Amino acid sequence: QVHLVESGGGWVQPGGSLRLSCTDSDIASYAMAWYRQAPGKQRELVASITRGDTTNYAASVKGRFTLSRDFAKNTVFLQMNSLEPQDTGVYYCNRGKYPTNDYYASDYWGQGTQVTVSS
């Protein structure tokens, strides 16, 4: 019943853009978030959005990434612009633990989608 599926990853040159998608069964009831994990690194929070559409971004991506949702499509997006090599990693979608406004990390993850930024 909790099944998140990420897509949209790929290879792009520095300065390029990608748009990631995450489908969920019920995004309207939960806060959502995007994480990423580079090889040999811990998974880090990239961006989150509350049920009331308040967004929060990691300092490393602020001004370059935008998190949004399309309730009709049960999909959350991560628009990534001005990509840099350090943005490389596997990006994961996470559904909030509780059906409340604020985001709290849960164990509900997608399979991840690979993003590679290089020349």
Coordinates of C-alpha atoms in Angstrom, one line a residue:
Q1 CA 0.0 0.0 0.0
V2 CA 3.0 2.3 0.6
H3 CA 4.8 2.2 -2.7
L4 CA 6.9 5.1 -3.9
V5 CA 8.4 5.0 -7.4
E6 CA 11.1 7.5 -8.5
S7 CA 12.0 8.3 -12.1
G8 CA 13.6 11.0 -14.2
G9 CA 17.2 10.5 -13.3
G10 CA 20.0 10.2 -15.9
W11 CA 23.3 11.8 -17.0
V12 CA 23.7 15.5 -17.6
Q13 CA 26.6 17.9 -18.0
P14 CA 27.4 20.5 -15.3
G15 CA 25.0 23.4 -15.6
G16 CA 22.2 21.2 -17.0
S17 CA 18.8 20.4 -15.6
L18 CA 16.8 17.3 -14.7
R19 CA 13.3 16.9 -13.3
L20 CA 12.7 13.9 -11.0
S21 CA 9.3 12.4 -10.3
C22 CA 7.9 10.3 -7.5
T23 CA 4.5 8.7 -7.6
D24 CA 2.7 7.8 -4.4
S25 CA -0.7 6.4 -3.5
D26 CA -1.7 9.4 -1.4
I27 CA 0.6 12.4 -1.4
A28 CA -2.2 14.8 -0.3
S29 CA -2.3 13.4 3.2
Y30 CA 1.4 13.5 4.0
A31 CA 4.4 15.8 3.9
M32 CA 7.0 14.6 1.4
A33 CA 10.8 14.8 0.9
W34 CA 13.6 14.1 -1.4
Y35 CA 17.0 12.6 -0.3
R36 CA 20.1 11.7 -2.1
Q37 CA 23.1 9.4 -1.4
A38 CA 26.5 9.7 -3.1
P39 CA 28.8 6.7 -3.2
G40 CA 30.5 6.2 0.1
K41 CA 28.3 8.9 1.7
Q42 CA 25.3 8.9 4.0
R43 CA 21.9 9.7 2.7
E44 CA 21.1 13.4 3.1
L45 CA 17.9 15.4 3.1
V46 CA 17.7 17.5 -0.1
A47 CA 14.2 19.1 0.2
S48 CA 10.9 18.7 2.0
I49 CA 7.4 20.0 1.7
T50 CA 4.7 20.1 4.3
R51 CA 1.1 19.3 3.7
G52 CA 0.5 23.0 3.7
D53 CA 3.1 23.5 0.9
T54 CA 5.9 25.0 3.0
T55 CA 9.2 24.0 1.4
N56 CA 12.6 23.6 3.0
Y57 CA 15.9 23.1 1.1
A58 CA 19.4 22.0 2.0
A59 CA 21.9 24.9 1.8
S60 CA 23.7 23.0 -0.9
V61 CA 20.7 23.1 -3.3
K62 CA 18.9 26.2 -2.2
G63 CA 18.2 28.4 -5.2
R64 CA 18.8 25.6 -7.7
F65 CA 16.3 22.9 -6.8
T66 CA 12.5 23.2 -6.5
L67 CA 10.1 20.7 -4.9
S68 CA 6.5 20.7 -6.0
R69 CA 3.5 18.4 -6.1
D70 CA 0.7 17.5 -8.5
F71 CA -2.2 16.1 -6.5
A72 CA -4.2 15.0 -9.6
K73 CA -1.3 12.8 -10.7
N74 CA -0.3 11.7 -7.1
T75 CA 3.2 12.9 -8.0
V76 CA 5.9 15.0 -6.3
F77 CA 8.6 16.6 -8.4
L78 CA 12.2 17.8 -7.9
Q79 CA 13.2 20.3 -10.5
M80 CA 17.0 20.5 -10.5
N81 CA 18.8 23.3 -12.3
S82 CA 22.4 24.4 -12.5
L83 CA 23.5 20.9 -11.7
E84 CA 27.0 20.4 -10.3
P85 CA 29.2 17.2 -10.1
Q86 CA 28.6 17.1 -6.4
D87 CA 24.9 16.6 -7.0
T88 CA 25.7 13.2 -8.3
G89 CA 24.0 10.3 -6.4
V90 CA 20.9 8.2 -6.1
Y91 CA 17.9 10.3 -5.3
Y92 CA 15.1 8.9 -3.1
C93 CA 11.6 9.9 -2.3
N94 CA 10.3 9.7 1.3
R95 CA 6.8 9.9 2.6
G96 CA 6.3 11.6 5.9
K97 CA 5.7 9.3 8.9
Y98 CA 2.5 10.8 10.0
P99 CA -0.6 12.3 8.2
T100 CA 0.1 15.7 9.6
N101 CA 1.3 19.0 8.3
D102 CA 5.0 18.9 9.3
Y103 CA 7.5 16.5 7.8
Y104 CA 9.0 13.7 9.9
A105 CA 11.2 11.1 8.2
S106 CA 9.8 7.6 7.8
D107 CA 10.9 4.2 6.5
Y108 CA 8.7 4.7 3.4
W109 CA 11.2 4.9 0.5
G110 CA 11.2 4.5 -3.2
Q111 CA 13.7 2.5 -5.1
G112 CA 15.8 5.5 -6.0
T113 CA 16.8 7.0 -9.4
Q114 CA 20.5 7.7 -10.4
V115 CA 21.6 11.2 -11.2
T116 CA 25.1 11.7 -12.7
V117 CA 26.5 15.1 -13.4
S118 CA 29.8 15.0 -15.3
S119 CA 31.6 16.3 -18.4

